[in-house]
Structures are given as C-alpha cells and as structure tokens.
Short mmCIF file of C-alpha atoms (C1' of nucleotides) in Angstrom, two decimals:
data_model
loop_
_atom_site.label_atom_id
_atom_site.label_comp_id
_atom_site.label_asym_id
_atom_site.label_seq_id
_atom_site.Cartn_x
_atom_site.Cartn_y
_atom_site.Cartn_z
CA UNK A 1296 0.00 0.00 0.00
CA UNK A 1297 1.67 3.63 -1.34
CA UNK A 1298 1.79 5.70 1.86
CA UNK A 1299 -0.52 8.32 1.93
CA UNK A 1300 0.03 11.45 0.66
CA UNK A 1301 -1.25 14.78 2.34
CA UNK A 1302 -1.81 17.99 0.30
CA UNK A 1303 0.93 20.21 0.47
CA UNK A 1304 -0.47 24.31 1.31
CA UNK A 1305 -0.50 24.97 -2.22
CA UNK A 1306 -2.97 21.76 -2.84
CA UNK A 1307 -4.86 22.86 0.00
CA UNK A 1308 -5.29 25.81 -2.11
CA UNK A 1309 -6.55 24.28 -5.08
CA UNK A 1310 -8.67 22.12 -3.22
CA UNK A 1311 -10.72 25.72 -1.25
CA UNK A 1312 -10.99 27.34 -4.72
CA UNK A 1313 -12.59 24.56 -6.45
CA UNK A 1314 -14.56 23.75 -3.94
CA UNK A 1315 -15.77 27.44 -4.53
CA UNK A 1316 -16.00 26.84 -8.26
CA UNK A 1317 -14.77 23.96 -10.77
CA UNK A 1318 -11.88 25.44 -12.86
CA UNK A 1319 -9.42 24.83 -15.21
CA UNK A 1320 -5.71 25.01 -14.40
CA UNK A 1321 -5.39 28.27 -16.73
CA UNK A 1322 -8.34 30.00 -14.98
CA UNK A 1323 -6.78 29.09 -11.26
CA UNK A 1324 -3.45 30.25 -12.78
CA UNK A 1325 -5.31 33.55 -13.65
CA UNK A 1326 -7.22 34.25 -10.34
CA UNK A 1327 -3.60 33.29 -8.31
CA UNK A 1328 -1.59 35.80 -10.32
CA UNK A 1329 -4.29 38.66 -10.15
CA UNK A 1330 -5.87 38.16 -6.87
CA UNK A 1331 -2.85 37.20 -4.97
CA UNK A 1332 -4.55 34.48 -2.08
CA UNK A 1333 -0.91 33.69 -0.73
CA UNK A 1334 2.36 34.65 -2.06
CA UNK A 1335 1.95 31.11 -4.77
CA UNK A 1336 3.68 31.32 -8.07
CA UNK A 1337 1.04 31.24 -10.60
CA UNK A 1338 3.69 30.04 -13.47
CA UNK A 1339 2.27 27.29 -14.94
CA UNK A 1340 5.35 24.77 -14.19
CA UNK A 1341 3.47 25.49 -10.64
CA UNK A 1342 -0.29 24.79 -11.25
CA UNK A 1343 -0.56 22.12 -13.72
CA UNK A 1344 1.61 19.58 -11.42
CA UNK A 1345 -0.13 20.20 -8.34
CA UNK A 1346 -3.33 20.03 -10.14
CA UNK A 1347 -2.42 16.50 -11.59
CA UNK A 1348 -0.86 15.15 -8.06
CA UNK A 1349 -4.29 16.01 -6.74
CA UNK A 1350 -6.00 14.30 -9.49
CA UNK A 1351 -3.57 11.20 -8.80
CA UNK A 1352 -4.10 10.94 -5.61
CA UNK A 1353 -7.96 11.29 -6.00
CA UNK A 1354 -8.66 14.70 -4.73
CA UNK A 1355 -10.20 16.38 -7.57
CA UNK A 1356 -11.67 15.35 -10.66
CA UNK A 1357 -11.42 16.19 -14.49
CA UNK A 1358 -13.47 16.65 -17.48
CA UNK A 1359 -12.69 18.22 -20.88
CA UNK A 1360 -15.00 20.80 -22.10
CA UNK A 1361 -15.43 22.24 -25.24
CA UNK A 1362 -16.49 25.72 -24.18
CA UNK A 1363 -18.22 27.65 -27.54
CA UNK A 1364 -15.48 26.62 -29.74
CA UNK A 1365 -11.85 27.45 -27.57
CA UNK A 1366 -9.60 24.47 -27.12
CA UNK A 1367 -11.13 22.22 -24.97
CA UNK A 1368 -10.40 22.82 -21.25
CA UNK A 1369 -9.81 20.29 -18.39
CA UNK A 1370 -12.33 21.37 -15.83
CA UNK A 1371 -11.62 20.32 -12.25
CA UNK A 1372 -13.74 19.38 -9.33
CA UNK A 1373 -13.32 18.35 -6.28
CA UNK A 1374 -14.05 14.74 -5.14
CA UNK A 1375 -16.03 13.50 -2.14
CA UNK A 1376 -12.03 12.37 -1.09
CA UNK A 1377 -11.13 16.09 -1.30
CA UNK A 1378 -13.63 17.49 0.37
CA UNK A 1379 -13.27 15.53 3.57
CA UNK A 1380 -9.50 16.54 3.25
CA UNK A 1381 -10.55 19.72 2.62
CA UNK A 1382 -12.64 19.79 5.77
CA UNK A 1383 -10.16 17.90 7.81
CA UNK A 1384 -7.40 20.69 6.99
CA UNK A 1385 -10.18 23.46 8.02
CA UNK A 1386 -10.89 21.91 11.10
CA UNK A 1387 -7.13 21.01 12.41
CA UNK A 1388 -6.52 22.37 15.87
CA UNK A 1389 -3.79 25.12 16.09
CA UNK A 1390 -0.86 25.15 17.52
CA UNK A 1391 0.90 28.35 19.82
CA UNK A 1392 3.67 28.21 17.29
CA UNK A 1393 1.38 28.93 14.37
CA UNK A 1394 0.60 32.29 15.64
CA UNK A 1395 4.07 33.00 15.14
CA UNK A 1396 5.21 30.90 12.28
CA UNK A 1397 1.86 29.95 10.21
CA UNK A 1398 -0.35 32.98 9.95
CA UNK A 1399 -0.83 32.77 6.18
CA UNK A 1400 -2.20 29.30 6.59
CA UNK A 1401 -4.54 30.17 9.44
CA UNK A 1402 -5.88 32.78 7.43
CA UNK A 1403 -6.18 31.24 4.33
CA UNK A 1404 -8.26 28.09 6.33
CA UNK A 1405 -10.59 31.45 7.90
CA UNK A 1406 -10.94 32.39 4.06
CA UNK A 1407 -12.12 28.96 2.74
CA UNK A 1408 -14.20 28.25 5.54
CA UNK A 1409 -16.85 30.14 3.98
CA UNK A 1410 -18.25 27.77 1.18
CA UNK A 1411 -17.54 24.71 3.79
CA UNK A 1412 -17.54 25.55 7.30
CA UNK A 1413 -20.73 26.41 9.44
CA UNK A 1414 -21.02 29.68 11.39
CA UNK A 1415 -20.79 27.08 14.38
CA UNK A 1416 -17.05 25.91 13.19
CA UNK A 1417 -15.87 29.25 12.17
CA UNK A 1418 -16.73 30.51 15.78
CA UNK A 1419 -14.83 27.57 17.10
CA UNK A 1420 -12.02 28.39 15.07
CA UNK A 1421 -11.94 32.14 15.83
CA UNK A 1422 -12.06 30.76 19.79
CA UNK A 1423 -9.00 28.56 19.21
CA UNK A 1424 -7.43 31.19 17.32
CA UNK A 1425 -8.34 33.92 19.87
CA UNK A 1426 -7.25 31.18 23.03
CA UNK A 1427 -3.65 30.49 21.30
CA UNK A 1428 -2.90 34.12 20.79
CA UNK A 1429 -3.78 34.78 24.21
CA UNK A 1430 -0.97 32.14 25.20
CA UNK A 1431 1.52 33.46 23.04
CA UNK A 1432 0.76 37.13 24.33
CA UNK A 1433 1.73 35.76 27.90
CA UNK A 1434 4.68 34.12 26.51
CA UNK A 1435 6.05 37.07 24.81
CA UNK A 1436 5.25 39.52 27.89
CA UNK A 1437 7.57 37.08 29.65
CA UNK A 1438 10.51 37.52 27.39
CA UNK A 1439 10.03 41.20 27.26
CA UNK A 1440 10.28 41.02 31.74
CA UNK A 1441 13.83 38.38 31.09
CA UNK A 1442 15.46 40.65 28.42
CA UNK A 1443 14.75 43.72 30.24
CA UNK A 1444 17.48 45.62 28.35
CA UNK A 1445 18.81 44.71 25.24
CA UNK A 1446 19.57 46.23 22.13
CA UNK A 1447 16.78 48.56 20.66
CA UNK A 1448 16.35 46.37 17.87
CA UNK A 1449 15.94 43.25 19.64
CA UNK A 1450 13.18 45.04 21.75
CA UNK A 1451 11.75 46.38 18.70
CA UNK A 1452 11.43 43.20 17.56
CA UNK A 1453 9.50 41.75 20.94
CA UNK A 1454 7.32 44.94 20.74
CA UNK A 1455 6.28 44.74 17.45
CA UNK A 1456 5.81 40.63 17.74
CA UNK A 1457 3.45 41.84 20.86
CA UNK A 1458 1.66 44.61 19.17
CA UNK A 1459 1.28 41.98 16.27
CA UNK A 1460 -0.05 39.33 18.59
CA UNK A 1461 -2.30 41.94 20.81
CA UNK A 1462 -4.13 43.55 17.42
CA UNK A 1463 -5.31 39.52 16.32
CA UNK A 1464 -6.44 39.43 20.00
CA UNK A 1465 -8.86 42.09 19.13
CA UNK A 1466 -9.17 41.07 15.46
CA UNK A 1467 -10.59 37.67 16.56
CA UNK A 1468 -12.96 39.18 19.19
CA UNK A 1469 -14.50 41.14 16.67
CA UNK A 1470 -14.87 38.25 14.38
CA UNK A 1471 -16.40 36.20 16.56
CA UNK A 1472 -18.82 39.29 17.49
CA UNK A 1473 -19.66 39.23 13.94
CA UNK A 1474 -20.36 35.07 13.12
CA UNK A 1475 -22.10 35.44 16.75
CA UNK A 1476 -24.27 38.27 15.51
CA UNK A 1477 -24.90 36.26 12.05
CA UNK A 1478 -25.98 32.79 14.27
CA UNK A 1479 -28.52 35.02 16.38
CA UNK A 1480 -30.32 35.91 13.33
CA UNK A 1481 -30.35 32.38 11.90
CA UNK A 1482 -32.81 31.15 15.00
CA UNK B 825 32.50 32.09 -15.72
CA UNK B 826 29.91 30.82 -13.33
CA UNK B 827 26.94 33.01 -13.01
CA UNK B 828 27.03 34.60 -9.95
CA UNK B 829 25.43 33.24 -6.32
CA UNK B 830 23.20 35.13 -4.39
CA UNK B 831 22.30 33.59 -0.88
CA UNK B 832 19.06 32.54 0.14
CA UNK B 833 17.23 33.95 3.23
CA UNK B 834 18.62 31.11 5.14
CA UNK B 835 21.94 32.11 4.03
CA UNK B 836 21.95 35.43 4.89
CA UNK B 837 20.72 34.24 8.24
CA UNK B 838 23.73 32.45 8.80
CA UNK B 839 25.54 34.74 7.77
CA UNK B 840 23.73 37.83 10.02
CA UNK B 841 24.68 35.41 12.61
CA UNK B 842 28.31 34.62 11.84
CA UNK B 843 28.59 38.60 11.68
CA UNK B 844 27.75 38.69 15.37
CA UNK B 845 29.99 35.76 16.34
CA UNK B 846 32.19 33.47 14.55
CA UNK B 847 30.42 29.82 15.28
CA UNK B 848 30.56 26.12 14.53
CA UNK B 849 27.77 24.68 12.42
CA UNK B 850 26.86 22.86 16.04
CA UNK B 851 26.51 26.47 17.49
CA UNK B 852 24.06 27.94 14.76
CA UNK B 853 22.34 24.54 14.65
CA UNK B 854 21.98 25.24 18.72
CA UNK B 855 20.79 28.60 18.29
CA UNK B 856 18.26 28.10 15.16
CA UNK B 857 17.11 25.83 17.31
CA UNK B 858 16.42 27.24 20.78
CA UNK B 859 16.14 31.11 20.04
CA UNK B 860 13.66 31.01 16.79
CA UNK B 861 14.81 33.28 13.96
CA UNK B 862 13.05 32.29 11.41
CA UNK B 863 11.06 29.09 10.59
CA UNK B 864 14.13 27.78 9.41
CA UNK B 865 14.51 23.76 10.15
CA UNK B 866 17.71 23.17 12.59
CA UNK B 867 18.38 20.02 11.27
CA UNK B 868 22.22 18.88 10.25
CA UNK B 869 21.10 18.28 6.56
CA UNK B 870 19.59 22.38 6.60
CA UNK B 871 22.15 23.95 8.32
CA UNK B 872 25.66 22.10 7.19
CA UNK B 873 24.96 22.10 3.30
CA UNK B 874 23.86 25.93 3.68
CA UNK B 875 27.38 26.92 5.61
CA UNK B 876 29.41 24.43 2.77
CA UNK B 877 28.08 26.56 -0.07
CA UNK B 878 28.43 30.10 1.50
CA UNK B 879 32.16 28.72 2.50
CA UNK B 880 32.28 27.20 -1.48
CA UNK B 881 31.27 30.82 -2.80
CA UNK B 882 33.58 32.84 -0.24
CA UNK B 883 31.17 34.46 1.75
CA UNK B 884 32.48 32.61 4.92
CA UNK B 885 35.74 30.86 5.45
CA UNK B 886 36.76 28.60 8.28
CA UNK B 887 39.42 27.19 10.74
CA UNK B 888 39.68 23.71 12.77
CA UNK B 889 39.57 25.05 16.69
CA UNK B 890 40.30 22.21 19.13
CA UNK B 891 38.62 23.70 21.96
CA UNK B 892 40.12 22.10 24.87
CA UNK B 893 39.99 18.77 24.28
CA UNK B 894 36.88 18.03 22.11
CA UNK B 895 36.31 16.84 18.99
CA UNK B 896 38.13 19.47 16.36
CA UNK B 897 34.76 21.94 15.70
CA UNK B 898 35.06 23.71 12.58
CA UNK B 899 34.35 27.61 12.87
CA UNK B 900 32.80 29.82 10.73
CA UNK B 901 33.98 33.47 9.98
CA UNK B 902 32.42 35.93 7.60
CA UNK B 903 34.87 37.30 4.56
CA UNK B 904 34.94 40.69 3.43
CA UNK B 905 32.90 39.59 0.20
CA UNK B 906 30.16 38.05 2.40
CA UNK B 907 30.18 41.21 5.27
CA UNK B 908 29.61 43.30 1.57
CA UNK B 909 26.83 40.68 0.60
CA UNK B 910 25.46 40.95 3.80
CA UNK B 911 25.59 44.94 3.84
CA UNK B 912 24.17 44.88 0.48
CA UNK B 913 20.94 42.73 1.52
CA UNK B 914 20.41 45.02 4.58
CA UNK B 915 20.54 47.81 2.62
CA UNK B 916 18.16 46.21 -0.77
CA UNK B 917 15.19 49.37 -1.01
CA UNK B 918 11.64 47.71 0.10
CA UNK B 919 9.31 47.02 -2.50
CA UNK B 920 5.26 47.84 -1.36
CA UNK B 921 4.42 44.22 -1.99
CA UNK B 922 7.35 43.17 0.99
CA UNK B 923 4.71 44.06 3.22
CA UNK B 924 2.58 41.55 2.61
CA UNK B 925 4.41 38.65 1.61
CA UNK B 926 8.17 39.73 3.07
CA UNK B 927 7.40 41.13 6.45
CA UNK B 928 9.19 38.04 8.06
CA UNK B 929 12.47 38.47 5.96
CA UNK B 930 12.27 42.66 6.81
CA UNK B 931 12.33 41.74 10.26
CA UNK B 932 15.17 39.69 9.70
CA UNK B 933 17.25 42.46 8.24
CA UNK B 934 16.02 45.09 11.14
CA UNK B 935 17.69 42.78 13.50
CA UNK B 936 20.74 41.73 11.77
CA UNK B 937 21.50 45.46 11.41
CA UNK B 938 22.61 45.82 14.95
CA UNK B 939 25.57 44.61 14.33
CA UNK B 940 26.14 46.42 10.72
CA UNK B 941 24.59 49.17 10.02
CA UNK B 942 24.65 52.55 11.27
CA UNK B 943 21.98 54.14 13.29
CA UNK B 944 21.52 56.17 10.13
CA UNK B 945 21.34 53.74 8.09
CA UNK B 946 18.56 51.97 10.19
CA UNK B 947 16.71 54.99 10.53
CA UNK B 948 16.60 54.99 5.97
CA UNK B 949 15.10 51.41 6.73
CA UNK B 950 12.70 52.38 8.75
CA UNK B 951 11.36 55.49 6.83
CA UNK B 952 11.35 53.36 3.95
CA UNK B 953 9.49 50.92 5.81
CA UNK B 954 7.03 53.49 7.23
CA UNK B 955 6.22 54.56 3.66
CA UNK B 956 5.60 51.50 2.10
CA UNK B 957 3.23 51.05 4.79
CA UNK B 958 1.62 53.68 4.43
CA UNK B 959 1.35 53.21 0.24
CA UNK B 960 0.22 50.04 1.29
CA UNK B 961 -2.66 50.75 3.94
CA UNK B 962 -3.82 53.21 1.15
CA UNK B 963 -4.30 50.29 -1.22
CA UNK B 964 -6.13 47.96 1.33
CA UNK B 965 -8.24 51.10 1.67
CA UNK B 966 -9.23 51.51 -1.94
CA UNK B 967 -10.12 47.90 -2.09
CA UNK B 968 -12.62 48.10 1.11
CA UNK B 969 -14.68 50.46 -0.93
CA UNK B 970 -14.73 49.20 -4.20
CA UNK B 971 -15.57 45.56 -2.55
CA UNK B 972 -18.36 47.14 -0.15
CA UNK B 973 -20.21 44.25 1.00
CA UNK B 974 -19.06 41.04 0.09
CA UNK B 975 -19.15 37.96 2.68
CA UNK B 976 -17.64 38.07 6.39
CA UNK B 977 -14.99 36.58 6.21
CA UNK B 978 -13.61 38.06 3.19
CA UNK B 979 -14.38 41.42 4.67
CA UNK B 980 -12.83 40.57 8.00
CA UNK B 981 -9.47 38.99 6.20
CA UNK B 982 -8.90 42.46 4.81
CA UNK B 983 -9.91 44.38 8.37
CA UNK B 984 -7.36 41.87 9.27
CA UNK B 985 -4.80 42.62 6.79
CA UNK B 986 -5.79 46.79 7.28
CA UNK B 987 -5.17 46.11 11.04
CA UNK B 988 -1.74 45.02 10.10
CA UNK B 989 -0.58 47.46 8.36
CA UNK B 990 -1.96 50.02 10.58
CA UNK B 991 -0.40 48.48 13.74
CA UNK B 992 3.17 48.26 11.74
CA UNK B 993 3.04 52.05 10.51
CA UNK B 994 2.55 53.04 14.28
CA UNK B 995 5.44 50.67 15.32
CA UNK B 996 7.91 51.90 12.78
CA UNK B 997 7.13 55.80 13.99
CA UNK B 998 7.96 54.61 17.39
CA UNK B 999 11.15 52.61 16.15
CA UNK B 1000 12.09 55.92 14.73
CA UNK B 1001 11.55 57.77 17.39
CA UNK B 1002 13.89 55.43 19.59
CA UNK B 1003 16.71 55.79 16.99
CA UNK B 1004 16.50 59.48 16.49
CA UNK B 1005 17.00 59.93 20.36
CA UNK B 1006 19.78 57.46 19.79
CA UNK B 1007 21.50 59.78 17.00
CA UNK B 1008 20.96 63.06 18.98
CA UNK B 1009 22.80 61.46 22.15
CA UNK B 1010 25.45 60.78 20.08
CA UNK B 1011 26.20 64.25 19.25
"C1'" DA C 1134 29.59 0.53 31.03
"C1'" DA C 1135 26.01 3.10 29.22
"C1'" DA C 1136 23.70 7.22 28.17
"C1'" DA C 1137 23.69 11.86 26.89
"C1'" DA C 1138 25.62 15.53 24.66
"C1'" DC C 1139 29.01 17.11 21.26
"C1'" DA C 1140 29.93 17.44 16.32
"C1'" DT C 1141 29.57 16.66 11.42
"C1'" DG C 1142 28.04 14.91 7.64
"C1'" DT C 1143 25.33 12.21 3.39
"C1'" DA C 1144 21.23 10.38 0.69
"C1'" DA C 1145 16.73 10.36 -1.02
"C1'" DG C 1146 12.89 12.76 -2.00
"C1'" DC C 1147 9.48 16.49 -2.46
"C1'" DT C 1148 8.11 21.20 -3.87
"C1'" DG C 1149 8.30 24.76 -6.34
"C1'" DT C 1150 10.81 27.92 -9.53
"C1'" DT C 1151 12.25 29.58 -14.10
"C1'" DA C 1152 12.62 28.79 -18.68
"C1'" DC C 1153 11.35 26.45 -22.61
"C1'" DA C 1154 7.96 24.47 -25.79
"C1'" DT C 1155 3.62 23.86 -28.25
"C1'" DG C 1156 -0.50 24.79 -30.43
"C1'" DA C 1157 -5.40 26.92 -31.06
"C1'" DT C 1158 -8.32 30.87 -31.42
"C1'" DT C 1159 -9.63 35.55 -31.67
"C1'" DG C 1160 -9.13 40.51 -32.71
"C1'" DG C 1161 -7.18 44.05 -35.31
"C1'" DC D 38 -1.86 37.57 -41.50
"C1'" DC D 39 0.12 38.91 -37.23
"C1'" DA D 40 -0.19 39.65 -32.45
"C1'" DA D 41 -2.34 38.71 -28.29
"C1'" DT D 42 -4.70 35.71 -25.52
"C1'" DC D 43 -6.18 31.12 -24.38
"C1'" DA D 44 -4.52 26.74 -22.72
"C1'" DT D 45 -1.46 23.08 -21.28
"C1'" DG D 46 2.46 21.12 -20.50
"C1'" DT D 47 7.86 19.50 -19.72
"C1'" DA D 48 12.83 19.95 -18.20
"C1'" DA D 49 16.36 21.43 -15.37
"C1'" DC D 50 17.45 22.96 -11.19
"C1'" DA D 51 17.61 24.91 -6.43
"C1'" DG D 52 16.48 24.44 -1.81
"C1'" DC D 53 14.93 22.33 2.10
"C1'" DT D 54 13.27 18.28 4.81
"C1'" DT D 55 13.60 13.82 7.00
"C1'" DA D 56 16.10 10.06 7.92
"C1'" DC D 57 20.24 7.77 8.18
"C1'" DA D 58 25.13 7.36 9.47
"C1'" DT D 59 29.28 8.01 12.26
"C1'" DG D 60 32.32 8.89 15.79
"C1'" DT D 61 34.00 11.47 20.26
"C1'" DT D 62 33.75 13.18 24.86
"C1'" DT D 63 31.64 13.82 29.15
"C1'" DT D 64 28.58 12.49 32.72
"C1'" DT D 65 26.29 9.12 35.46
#
DNA sequence: AAAAACATGTAAGCTGTTACATGATTGG
DNA sequence: CCAATCATGTAACAGCTTACATGTTTTT
C-alpha cells in the first residue's frame, strides 16, 4: 500500500478554490496571479503539477470541455475524497507556534471556511485562534520582563511581535462578534 | 565564468549570525534551534549544506579550533565579500508588496543590522518601511470600498490585513523615534 | 559501562521555480 | 496575416526536509 500522501499548502489551495467553483488550471493560474490568495507562483510549471498530483491521488476530478469553440479545457472538481481533506485541513486544531510561524495558513483556512464551514465551526475556530494568541501574548510579555534591556532592535522586535499578537487578540474578538451576531439571526 | 550566487534567506541568516559571532555549524544549529529566527529547520542536513556553499562561494571561510579537548569543531567566519553581501541585503530598497508577503524576511534584516549598520542607516530602513506602509494601507483602503459588501470573512481577512498594516506604521514611527534619540545622544 | 551531549556529515525525496515548448483561437 | 490571448504542458534545477550514518567526549 503507497503511503498516503497529504496535500501540500498549495494543494490545500486548489482544493478551497474549487470547492468554490470547478476550474481549469489556466483559470486558477489567472485568479492566483491577479488576486494574490498567498504569495503562490502562478507560473504554470506550478499549477498544472499540483493540479495532476491532486487528481492522482484522487482529490479532484477532471473533465474536458469544449467551451463555444476554444480548445477544450480540463475542468476540475473536487471529489467526495477532497472534500473531507478539505474539511479535515479546516478543522485542524492550532498550535501556539502557528501564531508566530503559520499565519498565512490560518488565514487562508478562515478564508475557505466560507463555502464549507458552518457559522458554528468558524466561531470555534476564531475561539482557538483567539485562546492560542492569548498564550503566546503571555509568553512574549515574559521575554520582554527576562530581556529587560537589550539592544533597541531586539526590543523592537518583541514589541512589534506583541503589538502583532495583541491587534489579532482584538481582530478575533470582533470576528467572533460578527459570526455570533450572524448565528442570532439564523434562530 | 559561473553566473554569480546570491544567498538565500537562510543564508543570509547564517551569515547575520556569523557577523555577530564566529560559530561552529553545532553552534548555529543550537541557536536556530532554541532562540527562533526564522522558521528555518535546525536540522544537520539544513544547516551544514547551507554553511558548505556560503564557505564554497567565499562568503564565509573557516578554521579547525580544538577547543580544549573536544572533537576538532570547525568555525565559521564571515569574509569581506560576504560582510559586503550581507551589507548589500540590509541595505536592498523595500518594495510595497514586501509588506505583505516579506514582512518576516524585513524583520530579519532590522535585527541583523545591529551589528552592521549605522543608526543612520537603520533609521533609511525604517522610513522606507514606514512609507511603504503607508502606500500600502492606502491600497487595502481603496479595495474596502470598491468591494463594499461582500461575505464576512472576506471582509474581516482584509480588516485583518488593514489592522496590520496600521499596527506596523505606528510601530515603525515609534522605532524611529527610539533611533533618532539614539543619534541626537550621540552628538 | 552506558547514556547523553558534542559534532559533522550524506542520501533520497518532495516542492516549487524559471525557462522552454507547443499549439489553437480571436481581434485588429 | 500577425499579435495577443487562451490553454497546457515538460525539463532542469535549487532548496529544504527527513532520515540515516558516524564517531568522540563527558557524565552518570
């Protein structure tokens, strides 16, 4: 049995925006390079090989179209195999470290969570989220009280990584005011 | 003759940190590891193969230091051609687009320029940095209006990203407020 | 005597990058 | 008919990761 393979970030990618809409590889290519969702590479030595590992590994799905009369495109779509990886990568628990370290991702699972996520899960997230930068606040406020006095650009450095952590605080409070807000009205 | 070598960010990591202090591999290994620079891995097969090609392009050289009695640990030094690459990086003008996809790298190159760079020259860094920001916010801002209402979370990934930009726009004014007190002490 | 820490390396593999290559269709 | 756009791909390479491999010195 081939050991499984898990989507790399970029995959996870592909996987969130054709969940929002079956493509083909030129049209991803196209919304990467104009509305930038990460910092990818849109070149196509980028797409088309992560679109066809997904395909091999069962993710997503093809078929050709004949569109009007253009060359026939290879329209993908996500399988019922990608969608519960999809889902699993939404839902993954987060780590203190990926405050620091993996903000891009967590944001880009907060972006795709909207064609696949409930209200519910997205306020669950935004708690995590809200929980874990609350922990790494306290860490950091701990360094700042060891280092004392140290070179003004080290303690730029902690300041800013403080103000940074301290302005997602409030950033997640008022995103879970918001899905809160948006669940009241649902009942 | 061989097209020229430019170092990668991990690179001019090691090499920001050789700056400071000659070290063995072992010692940056230690450090990557325990005091977080980056996300860079602080495994052997990262860190040795990065210091053998800055060493094979003459940005660092080395001598065998039997320390005591251990085993023979081979120290790194930065040359004058990789203190000028080094200078050069710190000093590389910020493009508006750094902001977004570059802030971790920026930071980088704030720090490393204790060690190199003038309090001058930080304070060009940080005005350049201040304006980018600022060019920056201005574009976020643009992009709220013309987007209007669109769906939570893509509204509240740009607050987000707004937020951000804010928050590092403040910092930088007080990072050059610190360094301009700095420069008038001097005098 | 064994374990932990010191110290350095290699090998295989995956991703992603740039550059190259190809061909169809549409608009001027 | 020529250029631009549509559309898909391959090849070569760089960089990093994990895992493997090896041996020494110090501590227990």
């Amino acid at each position: 049995m081939a050991r499984q393979y898990t989507p790399t970030l970029l995959g996870y990618v592909l996987l969130g925006m054709l969940n929002q809409l079956p493509r083909s590889g030129y049209d991803v290519r196209i919304e990467i390079e104009t509305a930038p969702v990460g910092q990818f590479s849109s070149s196509p030595g980028s797409i088309y090989p992560a679109l066809q590992q997904l395909k091999k590994n069962g993710f997503i799905d093809s078929e050709v179209v004949h569109r009007s009369r253009l060359k026939p495109r290879e329209v993908f779509h996500v399988t019922e195999k990608g969608k519960k990886a999809l889902r699993a990568w939404l839902r993954k628990r987060l780590a203190v470290s990926d405050l620091r370290d993996n903000l891009a991702e967590l944001m880009l699972r907060f972006r795709f969570m909207e064609d696949t996520a409930s209200n519910e899960e997205t306020l669950r997230f935004l708690a995590d989220f809200r929980r874990k930068a609350k922990t790494y606040a306290s860490i950091l406020n701990a360094q700042t009280r060891v280092q004392a006095e140290s070179s003004p650009h080290l303690a730029l450095s902690l300041q800013r990584e403080i103000a940074m952590v301290k302005m997602h605080i409030e950033w997640a409070g008022q995103a879970i005011e918001t899905f809160e807000e948006m669940k009241a009205q649902e009942s």
